[in-house]
mmCIF file of N, CA and C in Angstrom:
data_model
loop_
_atom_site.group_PDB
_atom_site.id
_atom_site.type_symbol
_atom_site.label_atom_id
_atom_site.label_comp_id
_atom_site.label_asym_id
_atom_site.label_seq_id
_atom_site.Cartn_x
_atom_site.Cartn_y
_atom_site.Cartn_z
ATOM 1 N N UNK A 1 129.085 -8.053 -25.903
ATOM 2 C CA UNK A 1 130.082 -8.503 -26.861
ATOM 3 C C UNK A 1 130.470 -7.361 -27.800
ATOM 4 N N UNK A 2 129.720 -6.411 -28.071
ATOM 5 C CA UNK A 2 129.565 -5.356 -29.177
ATOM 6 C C UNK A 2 130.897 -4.212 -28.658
ATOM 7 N N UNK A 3 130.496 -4.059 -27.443
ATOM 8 C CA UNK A 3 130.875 -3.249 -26.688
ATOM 9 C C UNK A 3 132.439 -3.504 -26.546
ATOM 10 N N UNK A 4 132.861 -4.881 -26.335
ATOM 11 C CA UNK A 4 134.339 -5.830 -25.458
ATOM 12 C C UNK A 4 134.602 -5.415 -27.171
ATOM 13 N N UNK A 5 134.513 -5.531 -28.392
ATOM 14 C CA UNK A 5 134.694 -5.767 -30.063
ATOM 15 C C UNK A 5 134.822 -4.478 -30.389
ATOM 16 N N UNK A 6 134.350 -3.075 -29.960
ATOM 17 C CA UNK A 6 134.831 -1.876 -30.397
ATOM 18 C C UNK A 6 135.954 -1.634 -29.797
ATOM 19 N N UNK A 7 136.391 -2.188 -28.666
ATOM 20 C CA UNK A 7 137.744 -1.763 -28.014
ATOM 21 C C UNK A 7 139.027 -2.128 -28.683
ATOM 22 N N UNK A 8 138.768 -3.123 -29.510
ATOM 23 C CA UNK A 8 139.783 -4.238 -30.619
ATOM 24 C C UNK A 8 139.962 -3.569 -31.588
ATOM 25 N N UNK A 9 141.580 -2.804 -32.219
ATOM 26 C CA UNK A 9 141.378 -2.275 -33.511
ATOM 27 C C UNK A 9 140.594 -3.560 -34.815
ATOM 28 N N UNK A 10 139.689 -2.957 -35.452
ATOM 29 C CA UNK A 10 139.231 -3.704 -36.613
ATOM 30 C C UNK A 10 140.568 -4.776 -37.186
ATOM 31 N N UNK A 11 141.371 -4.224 -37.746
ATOM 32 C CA UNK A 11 142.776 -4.706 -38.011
ATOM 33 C C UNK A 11 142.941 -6.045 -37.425
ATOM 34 N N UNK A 12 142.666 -6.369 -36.143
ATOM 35 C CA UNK A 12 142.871 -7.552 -35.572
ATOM 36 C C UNK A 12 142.123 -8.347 -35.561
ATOM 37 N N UNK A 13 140.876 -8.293 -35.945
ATOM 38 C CA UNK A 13 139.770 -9.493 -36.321
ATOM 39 C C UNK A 13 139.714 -10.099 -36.603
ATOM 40 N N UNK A 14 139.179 -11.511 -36.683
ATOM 41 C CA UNK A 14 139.650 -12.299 -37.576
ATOM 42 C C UNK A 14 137.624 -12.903 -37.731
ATOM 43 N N UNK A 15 137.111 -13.156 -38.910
ATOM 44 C CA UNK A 15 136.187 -13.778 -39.294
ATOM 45 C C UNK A 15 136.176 -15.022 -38.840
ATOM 46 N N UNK A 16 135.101 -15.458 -39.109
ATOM 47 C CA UNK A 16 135.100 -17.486 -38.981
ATOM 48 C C UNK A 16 134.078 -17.612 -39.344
ATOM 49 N N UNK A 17 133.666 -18.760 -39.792
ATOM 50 C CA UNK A 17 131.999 -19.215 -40.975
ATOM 51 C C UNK A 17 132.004 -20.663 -39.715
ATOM 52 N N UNK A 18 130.837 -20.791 -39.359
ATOM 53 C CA UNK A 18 130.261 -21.739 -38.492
ATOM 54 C C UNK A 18 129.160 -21.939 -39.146
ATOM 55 N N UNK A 19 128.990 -23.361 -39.364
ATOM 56 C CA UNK A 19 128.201 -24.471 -39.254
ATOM 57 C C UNK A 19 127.562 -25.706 -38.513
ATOM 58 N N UNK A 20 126.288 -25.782 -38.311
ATOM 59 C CA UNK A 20 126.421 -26.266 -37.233
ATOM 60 C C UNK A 20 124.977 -27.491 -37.510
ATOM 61 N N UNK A 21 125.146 -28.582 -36.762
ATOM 62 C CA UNK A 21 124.382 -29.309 -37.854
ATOM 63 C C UNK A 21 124.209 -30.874 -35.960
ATOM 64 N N UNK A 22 122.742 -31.300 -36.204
ATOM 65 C CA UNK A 22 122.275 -32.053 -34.904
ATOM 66 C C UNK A 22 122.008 -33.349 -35.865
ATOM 67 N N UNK A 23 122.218 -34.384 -35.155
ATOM 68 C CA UNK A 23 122.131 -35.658 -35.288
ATOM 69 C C UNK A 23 122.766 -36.612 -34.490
ATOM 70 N N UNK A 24 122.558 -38.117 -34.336
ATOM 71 C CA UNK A 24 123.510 -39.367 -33.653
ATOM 72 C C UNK A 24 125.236 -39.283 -34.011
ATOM 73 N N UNK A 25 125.793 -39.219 -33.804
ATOM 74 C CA UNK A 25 127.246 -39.030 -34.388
ATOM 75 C C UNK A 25 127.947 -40.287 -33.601
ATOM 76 N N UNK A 26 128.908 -40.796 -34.397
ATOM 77 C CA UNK A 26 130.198 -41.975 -33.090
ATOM 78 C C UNK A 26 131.222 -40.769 -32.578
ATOM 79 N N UNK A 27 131.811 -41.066 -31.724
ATOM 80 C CA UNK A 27 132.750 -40.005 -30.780
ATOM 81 C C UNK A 27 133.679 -41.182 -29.774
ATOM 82 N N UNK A 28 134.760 -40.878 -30.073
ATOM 83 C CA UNK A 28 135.935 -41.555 -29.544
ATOM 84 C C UNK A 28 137.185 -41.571 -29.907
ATOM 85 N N UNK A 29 137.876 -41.820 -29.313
ATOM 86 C CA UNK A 29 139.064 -41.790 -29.941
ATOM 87 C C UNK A 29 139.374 -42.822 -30.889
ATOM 88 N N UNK A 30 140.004 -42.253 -31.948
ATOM 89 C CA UNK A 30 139.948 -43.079 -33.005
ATOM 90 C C UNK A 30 141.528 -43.013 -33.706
ATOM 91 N N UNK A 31 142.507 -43.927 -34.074
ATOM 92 C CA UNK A 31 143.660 -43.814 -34.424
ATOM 93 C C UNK A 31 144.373 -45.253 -33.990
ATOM 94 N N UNK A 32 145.456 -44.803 -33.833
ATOM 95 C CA UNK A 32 146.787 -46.172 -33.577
ATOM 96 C C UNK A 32 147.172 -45.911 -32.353
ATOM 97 N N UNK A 33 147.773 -46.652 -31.830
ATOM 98 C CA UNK A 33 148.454 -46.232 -30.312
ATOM 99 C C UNK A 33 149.880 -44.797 -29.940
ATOM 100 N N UNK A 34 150.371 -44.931 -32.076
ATOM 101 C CA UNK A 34 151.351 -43.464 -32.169
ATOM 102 C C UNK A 34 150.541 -42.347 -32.619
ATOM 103 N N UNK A 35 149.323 -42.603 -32.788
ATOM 104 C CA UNK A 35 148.655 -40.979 -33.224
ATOM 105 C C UNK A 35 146.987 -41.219 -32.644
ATOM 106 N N UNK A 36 147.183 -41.457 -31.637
ATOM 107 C CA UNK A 36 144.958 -41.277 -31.015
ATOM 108 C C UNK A 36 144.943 -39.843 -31.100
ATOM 109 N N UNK A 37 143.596 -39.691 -31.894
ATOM 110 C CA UNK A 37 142.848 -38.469 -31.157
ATOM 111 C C UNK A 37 141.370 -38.828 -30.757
ATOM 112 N N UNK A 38 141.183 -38.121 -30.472
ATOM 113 C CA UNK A 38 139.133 -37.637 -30.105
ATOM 114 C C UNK A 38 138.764 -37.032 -31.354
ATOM 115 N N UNK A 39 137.468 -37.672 -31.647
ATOM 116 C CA UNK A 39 136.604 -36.709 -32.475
ATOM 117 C C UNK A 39 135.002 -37.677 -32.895
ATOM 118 N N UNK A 40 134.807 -37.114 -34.383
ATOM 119 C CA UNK A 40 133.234 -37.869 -34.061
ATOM 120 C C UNK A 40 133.213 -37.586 -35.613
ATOM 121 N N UNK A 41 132.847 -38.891 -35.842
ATOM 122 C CA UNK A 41 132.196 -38.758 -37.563
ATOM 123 C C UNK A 41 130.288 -39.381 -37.928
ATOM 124 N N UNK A 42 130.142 -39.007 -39.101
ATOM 125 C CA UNK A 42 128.867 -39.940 -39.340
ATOM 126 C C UNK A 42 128.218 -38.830 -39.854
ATOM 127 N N UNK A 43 127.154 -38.557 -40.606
ATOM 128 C CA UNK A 43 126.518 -37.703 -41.336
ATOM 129 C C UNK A 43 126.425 -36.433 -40.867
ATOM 130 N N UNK A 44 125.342 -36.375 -39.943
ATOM 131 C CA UNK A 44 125.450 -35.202 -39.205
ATOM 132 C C UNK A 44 126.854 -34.119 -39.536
ATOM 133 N N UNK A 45 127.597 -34.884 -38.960
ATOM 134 C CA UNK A 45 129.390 -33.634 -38.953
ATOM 135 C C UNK A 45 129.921 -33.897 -40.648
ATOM 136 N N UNK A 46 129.183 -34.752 -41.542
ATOM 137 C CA UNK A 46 129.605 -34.239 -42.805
ATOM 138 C C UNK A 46 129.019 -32.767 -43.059
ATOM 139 N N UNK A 47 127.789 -33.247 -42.571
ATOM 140 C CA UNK A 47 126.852 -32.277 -43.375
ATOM 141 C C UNK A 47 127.235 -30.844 -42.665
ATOM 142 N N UNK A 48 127.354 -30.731 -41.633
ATOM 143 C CA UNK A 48 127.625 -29.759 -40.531
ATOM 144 C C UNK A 48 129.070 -29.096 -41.600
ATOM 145 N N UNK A 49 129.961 -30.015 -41.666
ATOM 146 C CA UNK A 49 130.812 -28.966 -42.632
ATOM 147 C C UNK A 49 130.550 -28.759 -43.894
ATOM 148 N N UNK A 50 129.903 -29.299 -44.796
ATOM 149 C CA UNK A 50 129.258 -28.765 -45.983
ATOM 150 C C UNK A 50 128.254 -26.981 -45.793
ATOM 151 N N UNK A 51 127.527 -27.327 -45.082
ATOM 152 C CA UNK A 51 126.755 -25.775 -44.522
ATOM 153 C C UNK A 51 127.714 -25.354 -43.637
ATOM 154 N N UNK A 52 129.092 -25.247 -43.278
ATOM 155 C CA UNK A 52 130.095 -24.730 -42.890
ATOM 156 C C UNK A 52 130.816 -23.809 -44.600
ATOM 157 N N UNK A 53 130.891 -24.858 -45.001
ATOM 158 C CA UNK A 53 131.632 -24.083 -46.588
ATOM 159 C C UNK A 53 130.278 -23.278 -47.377
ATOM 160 N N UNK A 54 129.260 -22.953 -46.826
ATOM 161 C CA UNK A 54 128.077 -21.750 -47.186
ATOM 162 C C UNK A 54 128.299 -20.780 -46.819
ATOM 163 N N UNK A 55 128.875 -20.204 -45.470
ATOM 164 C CA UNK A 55 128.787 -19.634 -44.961
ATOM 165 C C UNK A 55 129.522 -18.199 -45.366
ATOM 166 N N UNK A 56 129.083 -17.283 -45.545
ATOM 167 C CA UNK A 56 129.737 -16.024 -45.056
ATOM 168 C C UNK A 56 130.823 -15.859 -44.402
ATOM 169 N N UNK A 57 131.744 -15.020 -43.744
ATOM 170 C CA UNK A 57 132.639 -14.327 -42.788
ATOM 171 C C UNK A 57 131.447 -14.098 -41.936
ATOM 172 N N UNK A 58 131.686 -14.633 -40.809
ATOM 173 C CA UNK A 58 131.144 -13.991 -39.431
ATOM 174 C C UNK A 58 129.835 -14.625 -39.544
ATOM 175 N N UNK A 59 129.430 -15.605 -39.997
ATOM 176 C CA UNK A 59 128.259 -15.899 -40.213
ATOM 177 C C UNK A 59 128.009 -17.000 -39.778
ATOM 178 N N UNK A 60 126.657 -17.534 -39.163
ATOM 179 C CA UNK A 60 126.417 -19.267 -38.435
ATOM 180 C C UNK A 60 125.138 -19.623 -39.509
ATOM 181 N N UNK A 61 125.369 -20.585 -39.751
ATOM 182 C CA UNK A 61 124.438 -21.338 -40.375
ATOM 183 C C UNK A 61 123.641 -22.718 -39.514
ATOM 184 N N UNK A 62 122.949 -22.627 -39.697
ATOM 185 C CA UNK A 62 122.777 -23.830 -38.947
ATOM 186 C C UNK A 62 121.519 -24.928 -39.547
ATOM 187 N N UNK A 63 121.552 -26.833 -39.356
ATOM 188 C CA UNK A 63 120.388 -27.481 -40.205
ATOM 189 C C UNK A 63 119.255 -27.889 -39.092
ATOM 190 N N UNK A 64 118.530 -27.594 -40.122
ATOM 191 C CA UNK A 64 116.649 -28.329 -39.657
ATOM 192 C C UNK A 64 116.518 -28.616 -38.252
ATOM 193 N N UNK A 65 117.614 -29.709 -37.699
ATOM 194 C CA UNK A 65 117.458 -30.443 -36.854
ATOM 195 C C UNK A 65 118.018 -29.418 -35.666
ATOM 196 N N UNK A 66 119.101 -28.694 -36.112
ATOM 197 C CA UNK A 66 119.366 -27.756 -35.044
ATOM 198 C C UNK A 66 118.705 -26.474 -34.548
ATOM 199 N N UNK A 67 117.897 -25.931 -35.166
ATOM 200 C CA UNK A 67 116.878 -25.502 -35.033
ATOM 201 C C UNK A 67 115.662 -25.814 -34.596
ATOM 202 N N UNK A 68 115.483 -27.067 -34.960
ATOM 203 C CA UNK A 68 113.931 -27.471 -34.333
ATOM 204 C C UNK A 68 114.691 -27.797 -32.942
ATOM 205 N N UNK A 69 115.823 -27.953 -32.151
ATOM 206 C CA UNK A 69 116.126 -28.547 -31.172
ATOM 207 C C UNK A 69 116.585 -26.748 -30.299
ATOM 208 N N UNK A 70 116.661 -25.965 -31.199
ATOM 209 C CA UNK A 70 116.740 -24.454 -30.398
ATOM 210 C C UNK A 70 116.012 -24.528 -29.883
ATOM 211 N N UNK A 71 114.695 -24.371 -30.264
ATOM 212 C CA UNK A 71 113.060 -24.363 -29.939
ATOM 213 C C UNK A 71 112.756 -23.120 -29.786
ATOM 214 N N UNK A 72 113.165 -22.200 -30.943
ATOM 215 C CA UNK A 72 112.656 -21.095 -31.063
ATOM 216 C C UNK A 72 113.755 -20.318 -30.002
ATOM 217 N N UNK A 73 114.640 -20.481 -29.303
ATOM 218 C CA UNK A 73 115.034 -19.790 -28.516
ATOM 219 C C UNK A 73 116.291 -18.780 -28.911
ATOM 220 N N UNK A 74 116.247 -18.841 -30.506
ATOM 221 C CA UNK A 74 117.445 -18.103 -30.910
ATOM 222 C C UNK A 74 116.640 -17.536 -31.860
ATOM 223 N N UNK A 75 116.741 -16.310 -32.780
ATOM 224 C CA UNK A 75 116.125 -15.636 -34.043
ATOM 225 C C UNK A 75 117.262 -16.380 -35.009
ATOM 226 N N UNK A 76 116.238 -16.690 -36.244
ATOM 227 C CA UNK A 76 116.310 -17.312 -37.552
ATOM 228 C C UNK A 76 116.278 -16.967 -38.433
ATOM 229 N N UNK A 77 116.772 -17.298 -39.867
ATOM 230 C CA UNK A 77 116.263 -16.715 -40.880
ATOM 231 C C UNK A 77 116.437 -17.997 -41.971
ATOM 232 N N UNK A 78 114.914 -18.319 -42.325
ATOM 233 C CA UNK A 78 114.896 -19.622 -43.072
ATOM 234 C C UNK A 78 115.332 -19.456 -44.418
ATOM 235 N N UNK A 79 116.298 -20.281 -44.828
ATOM 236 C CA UNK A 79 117.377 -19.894 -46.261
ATOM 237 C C UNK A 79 116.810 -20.628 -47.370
ATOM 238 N N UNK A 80 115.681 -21.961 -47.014
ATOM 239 C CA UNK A 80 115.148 -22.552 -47.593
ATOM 240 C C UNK A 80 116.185 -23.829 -47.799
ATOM 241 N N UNK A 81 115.827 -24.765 -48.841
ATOM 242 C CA UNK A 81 116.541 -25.974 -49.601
ATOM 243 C C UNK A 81 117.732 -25.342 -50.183
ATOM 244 N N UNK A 82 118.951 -26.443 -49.793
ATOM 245 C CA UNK A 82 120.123 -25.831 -50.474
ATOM 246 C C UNK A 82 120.535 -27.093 -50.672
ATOM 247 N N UNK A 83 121.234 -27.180 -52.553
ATOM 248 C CA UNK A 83 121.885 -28.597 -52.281
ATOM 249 C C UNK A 83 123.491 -28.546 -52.289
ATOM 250 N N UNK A 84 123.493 -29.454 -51.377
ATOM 251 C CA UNK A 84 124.986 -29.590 -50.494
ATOM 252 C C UNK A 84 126.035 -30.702 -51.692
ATOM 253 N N UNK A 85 127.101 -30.306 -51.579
ATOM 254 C CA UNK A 85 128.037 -31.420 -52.217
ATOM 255 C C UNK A 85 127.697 -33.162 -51.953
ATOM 256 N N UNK A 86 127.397 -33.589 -53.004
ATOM 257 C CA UNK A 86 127.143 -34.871 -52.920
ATOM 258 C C UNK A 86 125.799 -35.294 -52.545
ATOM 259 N N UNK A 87 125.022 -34.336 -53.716
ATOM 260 C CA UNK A 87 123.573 -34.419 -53.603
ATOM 261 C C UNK A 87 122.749 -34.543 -52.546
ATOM 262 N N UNK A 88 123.298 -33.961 -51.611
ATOM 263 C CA UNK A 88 121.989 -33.460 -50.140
ATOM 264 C C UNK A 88 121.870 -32.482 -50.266
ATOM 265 N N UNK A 89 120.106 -32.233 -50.214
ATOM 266 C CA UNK A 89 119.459 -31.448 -49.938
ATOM 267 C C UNK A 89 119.133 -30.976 -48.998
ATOM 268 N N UNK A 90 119.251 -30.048 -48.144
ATOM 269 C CA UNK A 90 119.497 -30.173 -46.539
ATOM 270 C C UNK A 90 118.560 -28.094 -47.009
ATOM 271 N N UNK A 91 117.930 -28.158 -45.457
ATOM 272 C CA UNK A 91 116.639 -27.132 -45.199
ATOM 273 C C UNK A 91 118.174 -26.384 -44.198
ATOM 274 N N UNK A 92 118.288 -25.135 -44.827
ATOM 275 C CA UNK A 92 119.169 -24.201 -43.762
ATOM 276 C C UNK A 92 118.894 -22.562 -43.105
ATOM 277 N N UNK A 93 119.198 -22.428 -42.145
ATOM 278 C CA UNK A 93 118.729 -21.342 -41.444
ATOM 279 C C UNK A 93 119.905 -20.481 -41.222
ATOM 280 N N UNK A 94 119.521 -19.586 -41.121
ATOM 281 C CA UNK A 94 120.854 -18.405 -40.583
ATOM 282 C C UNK A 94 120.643 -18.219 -39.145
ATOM 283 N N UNK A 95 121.465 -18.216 -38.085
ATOM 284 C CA UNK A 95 121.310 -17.951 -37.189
ATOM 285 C C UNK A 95 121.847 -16.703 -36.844
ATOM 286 N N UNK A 96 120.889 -15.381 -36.070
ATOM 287 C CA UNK A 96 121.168 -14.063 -35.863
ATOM 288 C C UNK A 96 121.473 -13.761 -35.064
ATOM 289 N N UNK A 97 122.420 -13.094 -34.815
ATOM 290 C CA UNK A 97 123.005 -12.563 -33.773
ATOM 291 C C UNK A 97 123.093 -11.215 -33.314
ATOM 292 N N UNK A 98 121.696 -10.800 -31.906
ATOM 293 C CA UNK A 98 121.601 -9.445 -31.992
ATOM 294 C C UNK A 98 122.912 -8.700 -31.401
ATOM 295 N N UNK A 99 123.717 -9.015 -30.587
ATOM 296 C CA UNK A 99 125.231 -8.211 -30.181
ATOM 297 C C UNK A 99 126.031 -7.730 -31.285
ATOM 298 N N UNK A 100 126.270 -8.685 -32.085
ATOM 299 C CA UNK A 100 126.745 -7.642 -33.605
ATOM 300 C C UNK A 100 126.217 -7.425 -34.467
ATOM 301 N N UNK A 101 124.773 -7.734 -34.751
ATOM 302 C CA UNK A 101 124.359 -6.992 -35.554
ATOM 303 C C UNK A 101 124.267 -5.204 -35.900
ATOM 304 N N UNK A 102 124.073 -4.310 -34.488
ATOM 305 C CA UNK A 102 124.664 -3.007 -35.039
ATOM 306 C C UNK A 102 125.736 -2.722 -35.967
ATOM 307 N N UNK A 103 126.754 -3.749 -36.081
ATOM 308 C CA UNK A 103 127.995 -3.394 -36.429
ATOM 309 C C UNK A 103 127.929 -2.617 -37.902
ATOM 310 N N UNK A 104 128.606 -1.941 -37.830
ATOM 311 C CA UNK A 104 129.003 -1.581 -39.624
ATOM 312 C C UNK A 104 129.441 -2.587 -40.613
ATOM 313 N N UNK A 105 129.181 -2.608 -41.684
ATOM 314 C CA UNK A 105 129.946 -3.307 -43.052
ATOM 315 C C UNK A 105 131.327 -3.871 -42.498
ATOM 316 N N UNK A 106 131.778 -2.777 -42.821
ATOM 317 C CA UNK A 106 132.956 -2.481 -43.286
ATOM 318 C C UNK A 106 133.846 -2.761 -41.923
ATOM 319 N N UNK A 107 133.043 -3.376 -40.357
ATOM 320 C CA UNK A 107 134.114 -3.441 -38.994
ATOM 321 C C UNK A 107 134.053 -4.599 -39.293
ATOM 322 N N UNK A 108 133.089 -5.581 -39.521
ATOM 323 C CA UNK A 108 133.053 -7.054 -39.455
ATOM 324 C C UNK A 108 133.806 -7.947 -40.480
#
């Protein structure tokens, strides 16, 4: 990935803050017969965008539950208790990413 990302002038990059968050969720289409879409609500995907609006540029965050369900198979960095809009307290991790981590400051 590091490699395919130096070929891209910097100039054209664009950041994104990911959050990412495990639990039961509903999923269906949900609407009127002039506007259905697909999607999924219920705690989990609140919370998932609350530790979405934590985030850094270029950065994944991810909660408790998504992590204990990695199972160790990704590197972490435990951020501790953070409280989230609307008084949750939610346990958050950084998730690392060794392909860009070489990067410089100032490319990402």
């Amino acid at each position: 990935l590091y490699s395919f990302l130096k070929k891209i002038e910097a100039s054209k990059w664009f950041k994104v803050r990911i959050g990412i968050n495990t639990g039961e969720v509903i999923a269906g289409h949900i609407g009127s017969t002039n506007m259905l879409e697909y999607t999924v609500i219920g705690e989990p995907v609140n919370t998932a965008a609350r530790i979405q609006e934590l985030a850094m540029p270029n950065q994944i965050l991810i909660g408790e539950n998504t992590r204990n369900a990695l199972d160790c198979q990704f590197p972490t960095v435990d951020l501790g208790y953070i409280q989230l809009k609307g008084n949750q307290n939610v346990k958050v991790f950084e998730l690392v990413w060794k392909d860009i981590s070489g990067m410089d400051e100032d490319e990402q």
